[in-house]
Coordinates of N, CA and C in Angstrom, one line a residue:
M1 N -13.7 -42.8 -129.9 CA -13.9 -40.8 -129.7 C -15.0 -40.6 -128.9
S2 N -14.6 -39.0 -128.1 CA -15.7 -38.9 -127.0 C -16.6 -38.1 -127.9
A3 N -17.9 -38.4 -127.2 CA -19.4 -37.7 -127.6 C -19.1 -36.5 -128.1
G4 N -18.3 -35.9 -127.4 CA -17.9 -34.2 -127.4 C -17.6 -34.3 -129.2
I5 N -16.3 -34.7 -129.2 CA -15.7 -34.7 -130.7 C -16.5 -35.1 -131.7
A6 N -17.2 -36.6 -131.7 CA -17.7 -36.7 -132.7 C -19.0 -36.0 -133.3
L7 N -20.0 -35.6 -132.1 CA -21.3 -34.6 -132.2 C -20.5 -33.5 -133.5
A8 N -19.1 -32.7 -132.8 CA -18.7 -31.5 -133.5 C -18.3 -31.8 -134.8
A9 N -18.0 -33.0 -135.2 CA -17.6 -33.5 -136.7 C -18.9 -33.6 -137.3
A10 N -20.2 -34.4 -136.5 CA -21.4 -34.3 -137.6 C -22.0 -33.0 -137.8
V11 N -21.7 -32.4 -136.8 CA -22.7 -30.9 -136.9 C -22.2 -30.8 -138.3
L12 N -20.4 -30.3 -138.0 CA -19.8 -29.6 -138.9 C -20.1 -30.1 -140.3
V13 N -20.2 -32.0 -140.7 CA -20.6 -32.2 -142.0 C -22.1 -31.6 -142.4
A14 N -22.5 -31.9 -141.4 CA -24.0 -31.8 -141.8 C -24.3 -30.2 -142.4
L15 N -23.4 -29.0 -141.9 CA -23.5 -27.3 -142.1 C -23.2 -27.7 -143.7
Q16 N -21.8 -28.2 -143.6 CA -20.8 -28.4 -144.9 C -22.1 -28.7 -146.2
D17 N -22.7 -29.9 -145.6 CA -23.1 -30.6 -146.6 C -24.7 -29.8 -147.0
H18 N -24.7 -28.9 -146.6 CA -27.1 -28.2 -146.3 C -26.2 -27.3 -148.0
A19 N -26.5 -27.3 -148.4 CA -26.2 -26.9 -150.0 C -27.3 -24.9 -149.9
P20 N -28.1 -25.5 -149.4 CA -29.1 -23.9 -149.4 C -27.7 -22.8 -148.4
L21 N -27.2 -23.4 -147.4 CA -26.2 -23.0 -146.4 C -25.4 -22.7 -147.2
R22 N -24.6 -23.6 -147.7 CA -23.5 -23.7 -148.2 C -23.1 -22.5 -149.2
G23 N -24.0 -22.3 -150.2 CA -24.0 -21.4 -151.2 C -24.2 -19.9 -151.0
Q24 N -24.6 -19.4 -149.7 CA -24.7 -18.4 -149.4 C -23.3 -17.8 -148.4
V25 N -22.9 -18.9 -147.6 CA -21.9 -18.1 -146.8 C -20.1 -18.0 -147.2
N26 N -19.2 -17.6 -146.7 CA -18.0 -17.7 -147.2 C -17.6 -19.0 -146.9
G27 N -17.6 -19.3 -145.5 CA -16.8 -20.4 -145.1 C -17.8 -21.0 -143.9
I28 N -18.0 -22.4 -143.5 CA -18.2 -23.1 -142.2 C -16.9 -24.0 -141.6
Y29 N -16.6 -23.2 -140.2 CA -15.4 -23.6 -139.8 C -15.9 -24.4 -138.2
L30 N -14.8 -25.1 -137.6 CA -15.2 -25.6 -136.3 C -14.4 -24.7 -135.9
T31 N -13.4 -24.2 -135.8 CA -12.7 -23.1 -135.1 C -12.5 -21.8 -135.1
P32 N -12.5 -20.4 -134.7 CA -12.6 -19.2 -135.0 C -12.0 -19.4 -136.2
P33 N -12.2 -18.9 -137.1 CA -11.4 -18.2 -138.4 C -10.2 -17.3 -138.6
G34 N -9.5 -16.7 -139.0 CA -8.0 -15.7 -138.9 C -9.0 -14.4 -139.3
R35 N -9.2 -14.9 -140.5 CA -9.7 -14.0 -141.5 C -10.5 -13.7 -142.6
A36 N -11.7 -14.5 -141.9 CA -12.7 -14.6 -142.6 C -13.5 -13.4 -142.6
T37 N -14.0 -13.4 -143.8 CA -15.1 -12.2 -144.0 C -16.4 -12.8 -144.1
P38 N -17.5 -12.0 -143.2 CA -19.0 -12.6 -143.2 C -19.4 -12.4 -144.4
P39 N -20.7 -13.1 -144.7 CA -20.9 -14.1 -143.5 C -20.3 -15.2 -143.5
F40 N -20.6 -15.8 -142.5 CA -19.6 -17.3 -142.1 C -20.5 -18.0 -141.0
V41 N -20.3 -19.2 -141.2 CA -20.7 -20.1 -139.8 C -19.5 -20.7 -139.1
L42 N -20.0 -20.9 -137.8 CA -18.7 -21.5 -136.8 C -19.8 -22.3 -135.4
L43 N -18.9 -23.5 -135.4 CA -19.7 -23.6 -134.1 C -18.5 -23.4 -132.8
G44 N -19.8 -23.1 -132.2 CA -19.6 -22.2 -131.0 C -19.1 -23.5 -129.4
E45 N -19.5 -22.9 -128.7 CA -19.1 -23.5 -127.4 C -20.0 -25.0 -127.6
I46 N -18.9 -25.9 -126.7 CA -19.8 -27.3 -126.6 C -19.5 -27.9 -125.1
A47 N -20.7 -27.7 -124.6 CA -20.5 -28.4 -123.0 C -21.3 -29.5 -122.7
S48 N -20.1 -30.6 -122.0 CA -20.7 -32.1 -121.7 C -21.0 -32.6 -120.6
I49 N -22.2 -33.2 -120.6 CA -22.7 -33.7 -119.1 C -22.7 -35.3 -119.3
D50 N -23.0 -36.2 -117.9 CA -23.2 -37.4 -118.1 C -24.9 -37.6 -117.9
W51 N -25.0 -38.5 -119.3 CA -26.2 -39.2 -119.5 C -26.7 -40.0 -119.6
S52 N -25.5 -41.2 -118.6 CA -25.4 -42.2 -118.8 C -26.7 -43.3 -117.7
T53 N -27.0 -44.2 -118.5 CA -28.3 -45.3 -117.7 C -27.3 -46.6 -117.1
K54 N -28.3 -46.9 -116.1 CA -27.6 -48.3 -115.1 C -27.0 -48.8 -116.4
T55 N -27.1 -49.5 -117.7 CA -26.9 -50.3 -118.2 C -25.9 -49.6 -119.8
E56 N -25.9 -48.1 -120.4 CA -25.4 -47.5 -121.4 C -24.6 -46.4 -121.1
A57 N -23.6 -46.5 -121.6 CA -22.7 -44.9 -121.6 C -23.5 -44.2 -122.4
G58 N -23.9 -42.5 -121.9 CA -24.6 -41.4 -122.4 C -24.0 -40.0 -122.0
R59 N -24.0 -39.0 -122.9 CA -24.4 -37.6 -122.9 C -25.1 -36.9 -123.0
E60 N -25.1 -36.4 -122.4 CA -25.8 -34.8 -123.0 C -24.8 -33.7 -123.4
I61 N -25.1 -33.2 -124.8 CA -24.3 -32.1 -125.1 C -24.9 -31.0 -125.4
R62 N -24.4 -29.8 -124.7 CA -25.1 -28.2 -125.2 C -23.9 -27.9 -126.0
F63 N -24.6 -27.3 -127.3 CA -23.8 -26.7 -128.7 C -24.4 -25.4 -129.1
A64 N -23.5 -24.8 -129.8 CA -24.2 -23.8 -130.3 C -23.6 -23.5 -131.6
V65 N -24.5 -23.2 -132.8 CA -24.1 -22.9 -133.9 C -23.8 -20.8 -134.3
L66 N -23.2 -20.9 -134.5 CA -23.1 -19.5 -135.1 C -22.6 -19.0 -136.2
V67 N -23.8 -18.0 -136.5 CA -23.6 -17.2 -138.0 C -23.5 -15.5 -137.8
R68 N -22.4 -15.5 -138.8 CA -22.1 -14.3 -138.9 C -21.8 -13.3 -139.9
E69 N -22.3 -12.7 -139.7 CA -23.1 -11.6 -141.0 C -22.1 -9.9 -140.4
E70 N -22.4 -9.3 -141.6 CA -21.9 -8.1 -141.9 C -23.0 -7.2 -141.3
A71 N -22.7 -6.1 -140.3 CA -23.8 -5.2 -139.7 C -24.7 -4.9 -140.9
E72 N -24.1 -4.0 -142.3 CA -25.0 -3.7 -143.3 C -25.4 -4.3 -144.2
R73 N -25.5 -5.5 -143.9 CA -26.3 -7.0 -144.6 C -27.2 -7.7 -143.5
A74 N -26.5 -7.1 -142.4 CA -27.9 -7.7 -140.9 C -29.4 -8.3 -141.1
E75 N -30.3 -7.6 -142.7 CA -30.9 -8.6 -142.6 C -31.0 -10.2 -143.0
R76 N -29.8 -10.4 -143.6 CA -29.8 -11.2 -144.4 C -29.8 -12.8 -143.3
L77 N -29.4 -12.2 -142.6 CA -28.8 -12.8 -141.2 C -29.8 -14.2 -140.7
G78 N -31.2 -13.5 -140.2 CA -32.4 -14.6 -140.2 C -32.7 -15.9 -140.6
S79 N -32.3 -15.4 -142.2 CA -32.2 -16.9 -143.0 C -31.2 -17.3 -143.2
L80 N -29.9 -17.0 -143.0 CA -28.8 -17.8 -142.9 C -29.2 -18.6 -141.8
A81 N -29.7 -18.1 -140.5 CA -30.0 -18.7 -139.3 C -31.0 -20.2 -139.6
E82 N -32.1 -19.0 -140.6 CA -33.0 -20.2 -140.6 C -32.2 -21.5 -141.7
E83 N -31.3 -21.5 -141.8 CA -30.6 -22.5 -143.1 C -29.7 -23.8 -142.1
A84 N -29.3 -22.7 -141.5 CA -28.1 -23.4 -140.4 C -28.8 -24.3 -139.4
E85 N -30.3 -23.8 -139.2 CA -31.1 -24.4 -138.3 C -31.8 -25.8 -138.5
A86 N -31.9 -25.7 -139.9 CA -32.6 -26.8 -140.7 C -31.3 -28.0 -140.9
A87 N -30.3 -27.3 -141.3 CA -29.2 -28.3 -141.4 C -28.7 -29.2 -140.3
V88 N -29.1 -28.6 -138.9 CA -28.9 -29.1 -137.9 C -29.4 -30.4 -137.6
A89 N -31.0 -29.6 -137.7 CA -31.8 -30.6 -137.5 C -32.5 -31.8 -138.3
A90 N -31.5 -31.5 -139.5 CA -31.4 -33.1 -140.7 C -31.0 -34.4 -140.4
M91 N -29.5 -33.7 -139.7 CA -28.2 -34.5 -139.5 C -28.5 -35.5 -139.0
P92 N -28.1 -37.0 -139.3 CA -28.2 -38.0 -139.3 C -27.7 -38.7 -137.4
R93 N -28.8 -39.3 -137.4 CA -28.9 -39.7 -136.0 C -27.6 -40.8 -135.2
D94 N -27.1 -41.5 -136.3 CA -26.0 -42.1 -136.4 C -24.9 -41.7 -136.5
I95 N -23.5 -41.3 -135.4 CA -22.5 -40.6 -135.7 C -21.6 -42.0 -135.2
E96 N -20.2 -41.3 -135.3 CA -18.8 -42.3 -134.9 C -19.5 -42.6 -133.3
G97 N -19.6 -43.8 -133.6 CA -19.4 -44.4 -131.8 C -20.4 -43.8 -131.3
W98 N -21.6 -43.2 -131.5 CA -22.8 -42.6 -131.0 C -24.0 -42.7 -131.5
R99 N -25.1 -42.6 -131.1 CA -26.2 -42.7 -131.6 C -26.9 -41.5 -130.8
I100 N -27.8 -40.4 -131.2 CA -28.5 -39.1 -130.9 C -30.1 -39.9 -130.5
V101 N -29.7 -39.9 -129.4 CA -31.4 -40.3 -129.0 C -32.6 -39.2 -128.8
S102 N -31.7 -37.8 -129.1 CA -32.7 -36.6 -129.1 C -31.8 -35.2 -129.2
L103 N -32.2 -34.8 -130.1 CA -31.6 -33.6 -130.3 C -32.6 -32.2 -130.8
A104 N -32.7 -31.5 -129.6 CA -33.8 -30.1 -129.4 C -32.9 -29.0 -129.4
L105 N -33.6 -28.2 -130.6 CA -33.4 -26.8 -130.2 C -33.8 -26.1 -129.3
Q106 N -32.7 -25.3 -128.3 CA -32.9 -24.7 -127.2 C -33.3 -23.2 -127.4
R107 N -32.6 -22.3 -127.8 CA -33.1 -21.2 -128.0 C -32.0 -20.4 -129.6
S108 N -32.5 -19.7 -130.3 CA -32.3 -19.2 -131.2 C -32.6 -17.9 -131.1
R109 N -31.2 -16.6 -131.2 CA -31.2 -15.4 -130.9 C -30.0 -14.7 -132.0
I110 N -30.5 -13.3 -131.8 CA -29.7 -12.2 -132.6 C -29.0 -11.4 -132.0
L111 N -27.6 -11.8 -132.1 CA -27.0 -10.8 -131.1 C -26.2 -9.4 -131.8
R112 N -26.6 -8.4 -131.3 CA -26.2 -6.9 -132.2 C -24.6 -6.6 -131.4
T113 N -23.9 -6.7 -132.2 CA -22.5 -6.3 -131.8 C -21.7 -5.2 -132.5
E114 N -20.6 -4.8 -132.1 CA -20.0 -3.3 -132.7 C -19.9 -4.0 -134.4
G115 N -18.9 -4.8 -134.1 CA -18.5 -5.4 -135.8 C -19.8 -6.4 -136.3
P116 N -19.3 -7.4 -136.8 CA -20.7 -8.5 -137.1 C -21.5 -8.8 -136.4
W117 N -23.0 -8.7 -137.1 CA -23.5 -9.7 -136.1 C -23.9 -11.2 -135.9
T118 N -24.4 -11.8 -134.6 CA -24.2 -12.9 -134.5 C -25.4 -13.2 -134.6
A119 N -26.1 -14.6 -135.1 CA -27.5 -15.4 -134.7 C -26.7 -16.5 -134.2
S120 N -26.8 -16.7 -132.7 CA -26.9 -17.7 -132.2 C -28.0 -18.8 -132.0
I121 N -27.9 -20.5 -132.7 CA -28.3 -21.3 -132.3 C -28.1 -22.5 -131.4
E122 N -28.7 -22.7 -130.5 CA -28.3 -23.6 -129.2 C -29.0 -24.7 -129.2
W123 N -28.2 -25.6 -129.2 CA -29.1 -27.3 -129.1 C -28.7 -28.0 -128.0
R124 N -29.8 -28.8 -127.9 CA -29.1 -29.8 -127.0 C -29.1 -31.3 -127.4
A125 N -28.0 -32.3 -127.5 CA -28.2 -33.8 -127.9 C -27.8 -34.5 -126.8
R126 N -28.7 -35.6 -127.0 CA -28.8 -36.5 -125.9 C -27.9 -37.9 -126.7
M127 N -27.1 -38.6 -126.0 CA -26.5 -39.2 -126.9 C -26.2 -40.7 -126.0
L128 N -26.6 -42.1 -126.7 CA -26.0 -43.1 -126.0 C -25.1 -43.9 -126.7
A129 N -24.3 -44.6 -125.9 CA -23.0 -45.1 -126.9 C -23.3 -46.0 -127.8
A130 N -23.0 -46.5 -129.1 CA -23.6 -47.0 -129.9 C -22.7 -48.6 -129.4

């Protein structure tokens, strides 16, 4: 399994298994939902580059977790984003076919849009083949 697919699956499970987050949102999705009502969590874009050594295959993967909330309830967005961040930070480091050797928060921001507000939590994972 590719590193990106394995990581996406592991992040999704970590978010779904995090009870404080799961209990406050209407859904946690891998792909954009058709008619989901905020608040919900969505795995954002995933970018992957080579991070191999002379002896081991490796990938550096940058990804985002997006939390969407209604404009009228935007005050809740910060706490939802904190729970999403905690879920990813606590995820297991051994995933299918790969070992996460470094998982670092890169940036967290809140984007004000005309529709739902979005919290974007951006991560960098460095992984070696298991």
